[in-house]
Structure formats: C-alpha cells, structure tokens
Tab-separated table of C-alpha atoms and ligand atoms in Angstrom:
chain	number	residue	atom	x	y	z
A	1	MET	CA	-25.698	-11.237	-5.408
A	2	ARG	CA	-26.580	-8.499	-2.930
A	3	LEU	CA	-23.370	-7.337	-1.281
A	4	CYS	CA	-22.534	-4.699	1.315
A	5	ILE	CA	-19.031	-3.290	1.848
A	6	ILE	CA	-18.417	-1.391	5.079
A	7	GLY	CA	-15.551	1.103	4.737
A	8	THR	CA	-14.723	2.988	1.542
A	9	GLY	CA	-10.936	3.221	1.875
A	10	TYR	CA	-8.549	1.783	-0.735
A	11	VAL	CA	-9.701	-1.794	-0.125
A	12	GLY	CA	-13.436	-1.195	0.406
A	13	LEU	CA	-14.003	1.239	-2.441
A	14	VAL	CA	-12.099	-0.772	-5.043
A	15	THR	CA	-13.625	-4.074	-3.882
A	16	GLY	CA	-17.156	-2.690	-3.940
A	17	THR	CA	-16.674	-1.121	-7.359
A	18	CYS	CA	-15.164	-4.272	-8.886
A	19	PHE	CA	-17.939	-6.436	-7.413
A	20	ALA	CA	-20.463	-4.090	-9.062
A	21	GLU	CA	-18.491	-4.161	-12.311
A	22	VAL	CA	-18.924	-7.946	-12.549
A	23	GLY	CA	-22.664	-7.664	-11.993
A	24	HIS	CA	-23.293	-7.846	-8.257
A	25	ASP	CA	-25.692	-5.480	-6.537
A	26	VAL	CA	-23.441	-3.477	-4.188
A	27	VAL	CA	-23.988	-0.955	-1.422
A	28	CYS	CA	-20.891	0.720	0.068
A	29	VAL	CA	-21.129	2.142	3.576
A	30	ASP	CA	-18.934	4.759	5.226
A	31	ASN	CA	-19.506	6.579	8.525
A	32	ASN	CA	-18.017	9.742	6.994
A	33	ALA	CA	-21.178	11.380	5.639
A	34	GLU	CA	-19.189	13.988	3.687
A	35	LYS	CA	-17.199	11.264	1.910
A	36	VAL	CA	-20.453	9.455	1.093
A	37	ARG	CA	-21.879	12.672	-0.380
A	38	GLN	CA	-18.761	13.107	-2.515
A	39	LEU	CA	-18.909	9.521	-3.743
A	40	GLN	CA	-22.588	9.932	-4.559
A	41	ALA	CA	-21.600	12.999	-6.599
A	42	GLY	CA	-19.020	10.906	-8.455
A	43	LYS	CA	-15.961	12.392	-6.674
A	44	ILE	CA	-13.334	9.727	-5.939
A	45	PRO	CA	-11.233	10.523	-2.856
A	46	ILE	CA	-8.199	8.466	-3.947
A	47	TYR	CA	-6.215	8.124	-7.131
A	48	GLU	CA	-6.466	4.581	-8.453
A	49	ALA	CA	-6.223	3.874	-12.173
A	50	GLY	CA	-9.597	2.982	-13.703
A	51	LEU	CA	-11.692	3.826	-10.644
A	52	GLU	CA	-12.832	7.252	-11.790
A	53	GLU	CA	-14.612	5.735	-14.801
A	54	MET	CA	-15.840	2.571	-13.079
A	55	VAL	CA	-17.627	4.211	-10.142
A	56	PRO	CA	-19.998	6.471	-12.134
A	57	ARG	CA	-20.576	3.717	-14.718
A	58	ASN	CA	-21.752	1.273	-12.063
A	59	VAL	CA	-23.725	3.908	-10.163
A	60	ALA	CA	-25.528	4.794	-13.415
A	61	ALA	CA	-26.225	1.114	-14.089
A	62	GLY	CA	-27.889	0.884	-10.675
A	63	ARG	CA	-25.450	-1.718	-9.365
A	64	LEU	CA	-23.516	0.538	-6.963
A	65	ARG	CA	-24.682	2.982	-4.334
A	66	PHE	CA	-23.272	4.701	-1.240
A	67	THR	CA	-24.781	5.251	2.201
A	68	ASP	CA	-23.622	6.254	5.679
A	69	SER	CA	-25.981	3.786	7.342
A	70	ILE	CA	-24.763	0.310	8.295
A	71	ALA	CA	-28.387	-0.693	8.975
A	72	ASP	CA	-29.297	0.246	5.380
A	73	GLY	CA	-26.303	-1.683	3.996
A	74	VAL	CA	-26.952	-4.802	6.085
A	75	GLU	CA	-30.685	-4.772	5.336
A	76	SER	CA	-30.111	-4.616	1.579
A	77	SER	CA	-27.528	-7.393	1.315
A	78	ASP	CA	-26.858	-11.088	1.926
A	79	VAL	CA	-23.091	-10.885	2.343
A	80	VAL	CA	-21.537	-8.068	4.388
A	81	PHE	CA	-17.825	-7.318	3.919
A	82	ILE	CA	-15.900	-5.448	6.608
A	83	ALA	CA	-13.146	-3.290	5.095
A	84	VAL	CA	-12.416	-0.766	7.841
A	85	PRO	CA	-8.948	0.432	8.949
A	86	THR	CA	-6.871	-1.631	11.365
A	87	PRO	CA	-4.272	0.988	12.357
A	88	PRO	CA	-1.067	0.225	14.243
A	89	GLN	CA	-0.679	0.982	17.952
A	90	ALA	CA	2.492	2.271	19.615
A	91	ASP	CA	3.627	-1.242	20.659
A	92	GLY	CA	3.256	-2.644	17.120
A	93	SER	CA	-0.041	-4.433	17.789
A	94	VAL	CA	-3.169	-3.686	15.773
A	95	ASP	CA	-6.034	-1.454	16.888
A	96	LEU	CA	-9.117	-3.591	16.261
A	97	SER	CA	-11.652	-1.160	17.691
A	98	PHE	CA	-13.125	-0.278	14.260
A	99	ILE	CA	-13.642	-3.974	13.469
A	100	GLU	CA	-15.228	-4.592	16.862
A	101	GLY	CA	-17.460	-1.534	16.574
A	102	VAL	CA	-18.686	-2.520	13.120
A	103	ALA	CA	-19.283	-6.129	14.249
A	104	ARG	CA	-21.475	-4.854	17.093
A	105	GLU	CA	-23.408	-2.569	14.786
A	106	ILE	CA	-24.010	-5.330	12.245
A	107	ALA	CA	-25.187	-7.624	15.053
A	108	GLY	CA	-27.602	-4.971	16.242
A	109	CYS	CA	-29.343	-4.574	12.909
A	110	MET	CA	-29.453	-8.127	11.474
A	111	THR	CA	-32.955	-9.389	10.938
A	112	GLN	CA	-32.167	-12.456	8.826
A	113	TYR	CA	-29.261	-14.826	8.032
A	114	LYS	CA	-26.103	-12.946	6.957
A	115	ILE	CA	-22.593	-13.867	6.008
A	116	ILE	CA	-20.130	-11.422	7.566
A	117	VAL	CA	-16.802	-11.375	5.771
A	118	ASP	CA	-13.647	-9.737	7.065
A	119	LYS	CA	-11.509	-8.198	4.301
A	120	SER	CA	-9.339	-5.978	6.497
A	121	THR	CA	-5.883	-7.272	7.435
A	122	VAL	CA	-6.269	-8.601	10.973
A	123	PRO	CA	-4.325	-10.765	13.427
A	124	VAL	CA	-5.024	-14.478	13.503
A	125	LYS	CA	-8.036	-15.310	15.719
A	126	THR	CA	-9.833	-12.028	14.947
A	127	GLY	CA	-12.554	-13.865	12.997
A	128	GLU	CA	-13.313	-16.000	16.039
A	129	LYS	CA	-13.628	-12.818	18.126
A	130	VAL	CA	-15.886	-11.210	15.507
A	131	ALA	CA	-18.130	-14.302	15.607
A	132	GLU	CA	-18.283	-14.148	19.434
A	133	THR	CA	-19.063	-10.424	19.345
A	134	ILE	CA	-21.848	-10.786	16.801
A	135	LYS	CA	-23.351	-13.648	18.792
A	136	ARG	CA	-23.270	-11.538	21.970
A	137	TYR	CA	-24.814	-8.376	20.480
A	138	ASN	CA	-27.270	-10.127	18.190
A	139	LYS	CA	-30.292	-9.817	20.435
A	140	ALA	CA	-32.694	-11.043	17.733
A	141	ARG	CA	-30.753	-14.364	17.678
A	142	VAL	CA	-30.455	-14.285	13.898
A	143	ASP	CA	-28.313	-16.977	12.269
A	144	PHE	CA	-25.006	-15.867	10.721
A	145	ASP	CA	-21.568	-17.032	9.549
A	146	VAL	CA	-18.230	-15.262	9.801
A	147	VAL	CA	-15.672	-15.616	6.992
A	148	SER	CA	-12.129	-14.352	6.518
A	149	ASN	CA	-11.408	-13.256	2.942
A	150	PRO	CA	-8.125	-11.307	2.961
A	151	GLU	CA	-7.442	-8.820	0.184
A	152	PHE	CA	-4.150	-8.926	-1.709
A	153	LEU	CA	-4.507	-5.861	-3.948
A	154	ARG	CA	-1.598	-3.460	-4.386
A	155	GLU	CA	-2.324	0.245	-4.360
A	156	GLY	CA	-1.744	1.690	-7.793
A	157	PHE	CA	-2.757	-1.616	-9.407
A	158	ALA	CA	-5.814	-2.255	-7.254
A	159	VAL	CA	-8.422	-2.619	-10.006
A	160	GLU	CA	-6.173	-4.938	-12.014
A	161	ASP	CA	-5.354	-7.046	-8.925
A	162	LEU	CA	-9.005	-7.288	-7.974
A	163	MET	CA	-10.290	-8.186	-11.409
A	164	LYS	CA	-7.521	-10.744	-11.992
A	165	PRO	CA	-6.499	-12.061	-8.581
A	166	ASP	CA	-3.725	-14.672	-8.180
A	167	ARG	CA	-5.992	-16.451	-5.716
A	168	VAL	CA	-9.088	-15.998	-3.599
A	169	VAL	CA	-8.670	-17.136	0.001
A	170	VAL	CA	-11.765	-17.960	2.016
A	171	GLY	CA	-11.406	-18.951	5.666
A	172	VAL	CA	-14.458	-20.419	7.371
A	173	LEU	CA	-15.610	-21.735	10.733
A	174	SER	CA	-18.099	-24.080	9.023
A	175	GLN	CA	-18.806	-25.092	5.407
A	176	ARG	CA	-22.189	-23.323	5.281
A	177	PRO	CA	-21.037	-19.966	3.773
A	178	VAL	CA	-18.778	-21.561	1.123
A	179	VAL	CA	-21.433	-21.852	-1.609
A	180	ALA	CA	-22.336	-18.168	-1.315
A	181	MET	CA	-18.665	-17.144	-1.294
A	182	ARG	CA	-18.079	-19.184	-4.450
A	183	GLU	CA	-20.977	-17.334	-6.036
A	184	VAL	CA	-19.494	-13.948	-5.077
A	185	TYR	CA	-16.220	-14.877	-6.785
A	186	ALA	CA	-17.679	-16.895	-9.686
A	187	PRO	CA	-17.133	-14.026	-12.196
A	188	PHE	CA	-13.416	-13.930	-11.349
A	189	ASP	CA	-11.104	-16.458	-12.935
A	190	ALA	CA	-8.855	-17.400	-10.000
A	191	PRO	CA	-7.939	-20.377	-7.812
A	192	PHE	CA	-10.422	-20.493	-4.928
A	193	ILE	CA	-8.915	-21.727	-1.680
A	194	VAL	CA	-11.136	-22.751	1.220
A	195	THR	CA	-9.400	-23.074	4.560
A	196	ASP	CA	-10.022	-22.549	8.260
A	197	ILE	CA	-10.474	-18.977	9.419
A	198	ASN	CA	-7.204	-18.754	11.407
A	199	SER	CA	-5.149	-19.953	8.435
A	200	ALA	CA	-6.811	-17.444	6.112
A	201	GLU	CA	-5.919	-14.601	8.455
A	202	MET	CA	-2.381	-15.937	8.783
A	203	ILE	CA	-1.969	-16.217	4.990
A	204	LYS	CA	-2.293	-12.445	4.676
A	205	HIS	CA	0.278	-11.585	7.343
A	206	ALA	CA	2.646	-14.327	6.184
A	207	ALA	CA	2.395	-13.205	2.530
A	208	ASN	CA	2.961	-9.493	3.218
A	209	SER	CA	5.838	-10.237	5.596
A	210	PHE	CA	7.441	-12.514	3.015
A	211	LEU	CA	7.255	-9.793	0.352
A	212	ALA	CA	8.796	-7.311	2.795
A	213	LEU	CA	11.494	-9.906	3.525
A	214	LYS	CA	12.225	-10.193	-0.192
A	215	ILE	CA	12.757	-6.427	-0.408
A	216	SER	CA	15.007	-6.351	2.658
A	217	TYR	CA	16.930	-9.308	1.277
A	218	ILE	CA	17.707	-7.535	-1.990
A	219	ASN	CA	18.521	-4.321	-0.096
A	220	ALA	CA	21.032	-6.274	2.019
A	221	VAL	CA	22.450	-7.816	-1.175
A	222	ALA	CA	22.663	-4.256	-2.584
A	223	ALA	CA	24.909	-3.228	0.303
A	224	VAL	CA	27.286	-6.119	-0.481
A	225	CYS	CA	27.128	-5.226	-4.187
A	226	GLU	CA	28.173	-1.665	-3.409
A	227	ALA	CA	31.063	-2.856	-1.282
A	228	SER	CA	32.210	-5.358	-3.905
A	229	GLY	CA	31.567	-3.593	-7.198
A	230	ALA	CA	28.760	-5.937	-8.288
A	231	ASN	CA	25.504	-4.552	-9.698
A	232	VAL	CA	22.315	-5.411	-7.750
A	233	VAL	CA	20.080	-4.945	-10.803
A	234	GLU	CA	22.077	-7.590	-12.679
A	235	VAL	CA	22.056	-9.811	-9.602
A	236	ALA	CA	18.261	-9.493	-9.203
A	237	ALA	CA	17.753	-10.288	-12.885
A	238	GLY	CA	19.897	-13.390	-12.590
A	239	MET	CA	18.236	-14.533	-9.387
A	240	GLY	CA	14.733	-13.732	-10.589
A	241	LEU	CA	14.896	-16.045	-13.587
A	242	ASP	CA	14.851	-18.941	-11.137
A	243	LYS	CA	11.111	-19.686	-11.029
A	244	ARG	CA	11.367	-20.581	-7.358
A	245	ILE	CA	12.568	-17.036	-6.622
A	246	GLY	CA	10.903	-14.782	-9.244
A	247	ARG	CA	11.987	-11.277	-10.277
A	248	GLN	CA	9.198	-9.358	-8.553
A	249	PHE	CA	9.889	-7.501	-5.299
A	250	LEU	CA	13.630	-7.680	-5.873
A	251	ASN	CA	14.016	-3.955	-6.566
A	252	ALA	CA	16.579	-2.420	-4.240
A	253	GLY	CA	15.843	1.129	-3.149
A	254	ILE	CA	15.360	3.357	-0.132
A	255	GLY	CA	13.247	0.737	1.650
A	256	PHE	CA	9.586	-0.214	1.673
A	257	GLY	CA	6.825	1.930	3.166
A	258	GLY	CA	3.112	2.487	2.821
A	259	SER	CA	0.191	1.676	5.037
A	260	CYS	CA	0.647	-2.120	4.813
A	261	PHE	CA	4.153	-3.598	4.988
A	262	PRO	CA	5.560	-1.650	7.976
A	263	LYS	CA	2.327	-2.117	9.920
A	264	ASP	CA	1.777	-5.763	8.995
A	265	LEU	CA	5.356	-6.689	9.791
A	266	SER	CA	5.131	-5.158	13.279
A	267	ALA	CA	1.759	-6.801	13.806
A	268	PHE	CA	3.002	-10.238	12.744
A	269	ILE	CA	6.029	-9.953	15.063
A	270	LYS	CA	3.682	-8.928	17.888
A	271	ILE	CA	1.199	-11.716	17.186
A	272	ALA	CA	4.023	-14.280	17.225
A	273	GLU	CA	5.363	-12.791	20.461
A	274	GLN	CA	1.936	-13.026	22.094
A	275	LEU	CA	1.857	-16.687	21.048
A	276	GLY	CA	5.308	-17.278	22.556
A	277	VAL	CA	7.327	-17.189	19.294
A	278	ASP	CA	10.266	-14.794	18.810
A	279	PHE	CA	10.155	-14.051	15.051
A	280	ARG	CA	13.740	-12.733	14.887
A	281	LEU	CA	13.916	-13.042	11.110
A	282	LEU	CA	11.176	-10.434	10.692
A	283	LYS	CA	12.797	-8.121	13.232
A	284	GLU	CA	15.887	-8.187	11.016
A	285	VAL	CA	13.720	-7.339	7.996
A	286	GLN	CA	12.666	-4.172	9.853
A	287	THR	CA	16.234	-3.340	10.879
A	288	ILE	CA	17.493	-3.656	7.295
A	289	ASN	CA	14.635	-1.480	6.076
A	290	ASP	CA	15.411	1.264	8.592
A	291	GLY	CA	19.110	1.055	7.725
A	292	GLN	CA	18.411	1.421	4.025
A	293	MET	CA	17.232	5.010	4.475
A	294	ASP	CA	20.210	5.780	6.729
A	295	ARG	CA	22.604	4.473	4.082
A	296	PHE	CA	21.007	6.583	1.356
A	297	VAL	CA	21.064	9.786	3.419
A	298	LYS	CA	24.689	9.046	4.330
A	299	LYS	CA	25.488	8.691	0.632
A	300	ILE	CA	24.039	12.147	-0.045
A	301	ILE	CA	25.935	13.692	2.875
A	302	GLU	CA	29.206	11.999	1.922
A	303	THR	CA	28.941	13.504	-1.552
A	304	LEU	CA	27.626	16.984	-0.729
A	305	TRP	CA	29.347	17.169	2.670
A	306	VAL	CA	27.264	19.874	4.426
A	307	LEU	CA	23.561	20.021	3.512
A	308	LYS	CA	22.838	23.253	5.372
A	309	ASP	CA	21.918	25.928	2.820
A	310	LYS	CA	22.051	23.431	-0.058
A	311	ARG	CA	19.047	23.093	-2.304
A	312	LEU	CA	17.933	19.656	-3.467
A	313	GLY	CA	15.371	18.735	-6.110
A	314	VAL	CA	13.273	15.724	-5.094
A	315	LEU	CA	11.265	13.657	-7.585
A	316	GLY	CA	8.594	11.587	-5.814
A	317	LEU	CA	6.541	11.941	-2.648
A	318	ALA	CA	4.152	8.956	-2.881
A	319	PHE	CA	5.195	5.755	-1.089
A	320	LYS	CA	5.408	4.043	-4.490
A	321	GLN	CA	4.453	4.527	-8.137
A	322	ASN	CA	0.876	4.931	-9.452
A	323	THR	CA	-0.632	6.231	-6.233
A	324	ASP	CA	-1.303	9.498	-4.416
A	325	ASP	CA	-0.883	7.757	-1.052
A	326	VAL	CA	1.794	9.287	1.177
A	327	ARG	CA	1.144	7.307	4.348
A	328	MET	CA	4.472	6.011	5.735
A	329	SER	CA	6.100	7.129	2.493
A	330	PRO	CA	9.879	6.578	2.375
A	331	ALA	CA	10.028	9.562	-0.022
A	332	ILE	CA	8.494	11.866	2.590
A	333	GLU	CA	10.739	10.429	5.296
A	334	LEU	CA	13.714	11.163	3.051
A	335	CYS	CA	12.542	14.769	2.578
A	336	GLN	CA	12.176	15.146	6.339
A	337	ARG	CA	15.675	13.774	6.911
A	338	LEU	CA	17.145	16.164	4.315
A	339	LEU	CA	15.302	19.122	5.871
A	340	LYS	CA	16.651	18.129	9.282
A	341	GLU	CA	20.148	18.267	7.831
A	342	GLY	CA	19.440	21.875	6.817
A	343	ALA	CA	18.714	21.455	3.089
A	344	SER	CA	15.953	23.279	1.187
A	345	LEU	CA	13.818	21.252	-1.225
A	346	ARG	CA	12.091	21.647	-4.565
A	347	VAL	CA	9.670	18.724	-4.727
A	348	PHE	CA	7.424	17.130	-7.343
A	349	ASP	CA	5.119	14.129	-7.593
A	350	PRO	CA	2.703	13.388	-10.473
A	351	LYS	CA	-0.225	12.579	-8.139
A	352	ALA	CA	0.696	12.923	-4.478
A	353	MET	CA	1.461	16.646	-4.056
A	354	ASP	CA	-1.905	17.591	-2.530
A	355	LYS	CA	-1.804	14.805	0.032
A	356	ALA	CA	1.898	15.417	0.757
A	357	LYS	CA	1.214	19.054	1.695
A	358	SER	CA	-0.517	17.985	4.916
A	359	ILE	CA	2.656	16.200	6.116
A	360	LEU	CA	5.263	18.324	4.372
A	361	PRO	CA	3.748	21.809	4.292
A	362	PRO	CA	5.022	24.271	1.682
A	363	SER	CA	7.409	26.784	3.275
A	364	ASP	CA	10.460	28.873	2.440
A	365	ARG	CA	12.390	25.560	2.540
A	366	VAL	CA	9.869	23.323	0.766
A	367	GLU	CA	8.781	24.466	-2.666
A	368	TYR	CA	6.220	22.450	-4.620
A	369	VAL	CA	6.967	22.516	-8.361
A	370	THR	CA	4.250	21.614	-10.863
A	371	ASP	CA	6.517	20.725	-13.792
A	372	MET	CA	8.954	17.832	-13.325
A	373	ASP	CA	11.487	19.373	-15.700
A	374	GLU	CA	11.647	22.552	-13.605
A	375	VAL	CA	12.610	20.736	-10.410
A	376	PRO	CA	16.397	20.761	-11.006
A	377	THR	CA	16.517	24.539	-11.611
A	378	GLY	CA	18.993	26.089	-9.184
A	379	CYS	CA	19.465	22.875	-7.199
A	380	ASP	CA	22.781	21.463	-6.006
A	381	ALA	CA	21.658	17.927	-6.804
A	382	LEU	CA	18.614	15.892	-7.803
A	383	VAL	CA	17.175	13.057	-5.701
A	384	ILE	CA	14.824	10.323	-7.003
A	385	ALA	CA	12.635	9.068	-4.160
A	386	THR	CA	9.695	7.209	-5.776
A	387	GLU	CA	9.728	4.638	-8.595
A	388	TRP	CA	7.302	6.514	-10.902
A	389	PRO	CA	8.158	5.298	-14.448
A	390	ASP	CA	7.412	8.848	-15.714
A	391	PHE	CA	10.585	10.098	-14.058
A	392	THR	CA	12.611	8.301	-16.707
A	393	LYS	CA	11.136	10.826	-19.168
A	394	LEU	CA	12.888	13.678	-17.331
A	395	ASN	CA	14.689	15.990	-19.755
A	396	LEU	CA	18.193	14.999	-18.669
A	397	GLU	CA	20.004	17.416	-20.992
A	398	ARG	CA	18.060	20.287	-19.465
A	399	ALA	CA	18.530	18.928	-15.920
A	400	ARG	CA	22.294	18.746	-16.437
A	401	GLY	CA	22.309	22.368	-17.541
A	402	GLU	CA	20.087	23.666	-14.752
A	403	LEU	CA	21.592	21.843	-11.794
A	404	ALA	CA	24.378	23.830	-10.134
A	405	HIS	CA	26.328	20.551	-10.203
A	406	PRO	CA	25.270	17.569	-12.334
A	407	ILE	CA	24.684	15.211	-9.400
A	408	VAL	CA	21.817	12.684	-9.221
A	409	PHE	CA	21.038	10.443	-6.240
A	410	ASP	CA	18.698	7.762	-7.552
A	411	GLY	CA	17.031	5.973	-4.639
A	412	ARG	CA	15.026	3.740	-6.985
A	413	ASN	CA	17.593	2.753	-9.642
A	414	LEU	CA	15.387	4.241	-12.367
A	415	PHE	CA	18.158	5.348	-14.722
A	416	ASP	CA	20.830	3.490	-16.629
A	417	LYS	CA	24.061	4.031	-14.716
A	418	ALA	CA	26.421	3.892	-17.701
A	419	GLU	CA	24.231	6.286	-19.706
A	420	MET	CA	24.003	8.782	-16.833
A	421	GLU	CA	27.773	8.729	-16.433
A	422	ARG	CA	28.259	9.076	-20.182
A	423	MET	CA	26.074	12.197	-20.017
A	424	GLY	CA	28.406	13.632	-17.416
A	425	PHE	CA	26.363	13.137	-14.261
A	426	LEU	CA	27.871	12.150	-10.955
A	427	TYR	CA	25.284	9.404	-10.518
A	428	LYS	CA	24.778	7.559	-7.222
A	429	SER	CA	22.144	4.836	-7.020
A	430	VAL	CA	21.537	1.799	-4.806
A	431	GLY	CA	23.702	-1.335	-4.994
A	432	ARG	CA	25.302	-0.499	-8.339
B	1	LIG	C1	1.100	-4.550	-0.347
B	1	LIG	C2	1.064	-5.946	-1.008
B	1	LIG	O1	1.926	-5.963	-2.141
B	1	LIG	C3	-0.360	-6.315	-1.430
B	1	LIG	O2	-0.388	-7.630	-1.951
B	1	LIG	C4	-1.279	-6.215	-0.206
B	1	LIG	O3	-2.620	-6.504	-0.527
B	1	LIG	C5	-1.201	-4.816	0.365
B	1	LIG	O4	0.167	-4.527	0.741
B	1	LIG	C6	-2.090	-4.743	1.584
B	1	LIG	O5	-1.784	-5.409	2.589
B	1	LIG	O6	-3.163	-4.125	1.532
B	1	LIG	P1	1.063	-2.032	-1.263
B	1	LIG	O7	1.392	-1.641	0.155
B	1	LIG	O8	-0.043	-1.344	-1.973
B	1	LIG	O9	0.727	-3.609	-1.341
B	1	LIG	O10	2.391	-1.775	-2.141
B	1	LIG	P2	3.575	-2.663	-2.714
B	1	LIG	O11	3.530	-2.620	-4.178
B	1	LIG	O12	3.630	-3.985	-2.080
B	1	LIG	O13	4.845	-1.800	-2.228
B	1	LIG	C7	5.143	-1.622	-0.844
B	1	LIG	C8	6.442	-0.871	-0.678
B	1	LIG	O14	7.540	-1.684	-1.084
B	1	LIG	C9	6.566	0.417	-1.487
B	1	LIG	O15	7.165	1.419	-0.700
B	1	LIG	C10	7.455	0.034	-2.656
B	1	LIG	O16	8.169	1.099	-3.185
B	1	LIG	C11	8.378	-0.964	-1.975
B	1	LIG	N1	9.017	-1.938	-2.890
B	1	LIG	C12	8.246	-2.819	-3.578
B	1	LIG	C13	10.409	-1.958	-3.023
B	1	LIG	O17	11.127	-1.162	-2.369
B	1	LIG	N2	10.972	-2.877	-3.851
B	1	LIG	C14	10.219	-3.778	-4.550
B	1	LIG	O18	10.813	-4.595	-5.287
B	1	LIG	C15	8.827	-3.751	-4.417
C-alpha cells in the first residue's frame, strides 16, 4: 500500500521504516529540512537497535523515501499517518497544536479520498476534532476518514515491538476505512481490534497509566520491603508468576521517566478532570514516583553525610536501557540533585552521552568518561542510575580498588546483593 508518515521522531521513523520493511511503499515527511537531508543521506538521528541497517536497505529497495513536503507525502499515498509530538503544557494538559496544524495542511492538499490516521498519543476526542478540522479546511470537499491507531512501541525495543506487536488497535468513526487498515497490518501477525475512535484513544492513555501504576506499586512495595527486611526482587518474582499480574514492569528503581509515562499520566489526570472525574489513584502514582527519587538521594546522603566536595561516579544517563534518549531521564534528574548537594560527578552512558551534554554540560564538576571501567577512579562512591545490562559487566575488582571507599548505590537493582557484599562493597540498592 502507499503510506505517508508525517513526523520522523521515535514513533514516525520506526513506524515508517517497519511499514517499508514489510513491503509497503512509504514516504516519511518532516518539516525539519536538515533532518530530512540527513535521513536521505542515511544518517539516523536516534539510536534504536536495527534501524541503522533497515533505513538504507529500504531506501535502496525504493520502498522508503523522505521529504519535507506534506503535499508531496499526501499526494503519493492512500493512508496518511500523523506521528507528530504532543508535548505537555504547564498545567499537565497536552499541546495539540502540531496535530491541528498538520490536519489543516493535509486538508489543504487532499485531491482524492484519504484515510488520515492518528498515531500520536492524544487525549480522547482528539480524532473527532481532527475530523472536524479536516472537514473545515478541505475546500475541495474531498472525501476522507479519520482513524485512531495508537502506537505501543517501547524506545530501545521499538523495531521488535513494531514488527511483533501484542495487538493493533484501530478506532474508527465509520466502518469504511477498516478494510484498508487491515491491509496495512496484514503482514503483521497480531490481534486486530476495531473499536470506536474515543475508545482507541483511551486505550493508549489507560495502558500507559496502568504500566506507570505497576511501577509505582512495586516502588511502594520496595519501601515496605526496606523497612521490614524483605527483598523486593524476590517479592516481584513471586508476584509475577501469577499470570494475572505478570513479572514485567515490576522492577523497583529510582522511578519512571522518559517522554511518555510522566506526560501521559498528567494528561490522563487532566482529561479525567475536564470530564468531571478526580482520578486520585493516578495522582498517587505520580506522588510515589516523585518520592522514589527523594528516597534514593536521601539514602546517598545518609551514607556519605555531606556531599559537598565529594566525587561520585554515575553509570547511566539515558531514561532507560537501550536508548540514547535523555528526555525526562531519572538518571539526569539524579545527577542534577547530586550536583545541587555539592557533589562532583564522573558520568558514563553507552549511548546517551552526546544528548546528555545539552542538559548536563561538561564542567569542572561534570566529567564525561568514555570507558565505563574508568568511572570509579578517584570517586567516593559509585551510583547506578540506568538499567543498562552492560553495567553488570563492570570490572568490580578494579572498581573496588579504585573507589576511595567501596560504596555502590544501585538505583536499578542490577547487581546481586549477597555477591556485592561478599566482595566487600557497602552496597545499597532499592527495596532489598
Ligand atoms: C512506554 C510504554 O512502555 C510503551 O508501550 C508506549 O508505547 C510508550 O511509552 C509510548 O507511549 O510511546 P517507553 O517510554 O519507551 O515506553 O519506556 P518503558 O520501557 O515503558 O519505560 C518507561 C520508564 O519506566 C523508564 O524510565 C524505565 O526505566 C521505567 N521502568 C520500567 C521502571 O522503573 N521499572 C520497570 O519495571 C519498567
């Protein structure tokens, strides 16, 4: 099928590339001409496993191309996906101006029937507004349908999630676009759910908020574990074997971050409020998440007492493993909190150092180290801030020798507690 994807961020670029990979004819549009030029030259602006090989392969096969013109994209496709940012506003609501702007532009250049599909995470009822907008600005009176098709990919596993989705959700205002949507997703082996457009939009916010709730739940359990001497990792394993609960998203840590959960949670609370519902449960999820960072910083201060003039090694800057994304990263927030307390930092991340430098600039108190094993050198303690599996390969013998004191604060429970203690570390993790 001929598909257009507007927006080449994490969602748009991976979606467009995977659609091309399964044989569709895809044009990706971005209003950032420089980014388009880079993509045309085969330069991928984000780190996402598999993408670097897939993009040039599909470009070479003639199934994938990039343009900065919406008119070009709309003209050369039957189904147009909107995958532009929906950033948060100060009051927690979502800024929908990019969606609205793109809807108007699509309306202005349609010359024949199109299906316009929203992939961005948006508040319930946005699809109805998009349909109204397109109708209003579509002077040529061309027929169209609006569909909601939320994306559930995780950064760091985006290609895998897209190629093998748990489900495909398609929300419609009428049945007309369903056949075409089935055709788009025919190459993917996944349950295909057709529902009304409001429910589809709600599924995305309800799913993300539930996952965030799961994390806050286990973080709250971790606090009780710490107070009682139980071990949260054992507790999560025991709970997770119940199929109704599941083990995933039960990893206690320094709290969730990223460009989705914090934003989507605030948005869902705001949407409910605007509809007259006080979603107190989700407000508590936020409170627990904020408190999780406070508790971890407190743990560091309780152990090291005064942080002023102390030097800490920090492993991890990305908001989670397998990504170079540092937006709303708990690891960066932790660094900022430690700096505020007067500490100096030696930091490392396998992929996110370049992007981190714009938020956490190198200085006499922030030193970027290119070799993980050199981070502990001359530090008073080591802090683990991101759940990169590679960190478990740290040379612990060497770290113990190079740290001024063998102290490790593990905010992601990456290491075996008993083993760390056997090696002589003062080892503080979360809920163990
Ligand atoms: C999340 C959802 O998982 C995706 O399904 C969704 O499509 C995406 O948001 C989106 O709305 O676009 P993502 O933000 O990429 O994906 O990352 P997650 O893997 O969900 O992790 C979010 C945060 O939770 C990270 O900071 C991670 O470290 C933290 N986390 C995750 C925990 O603290 N504990 C866990 O057990 C799992």
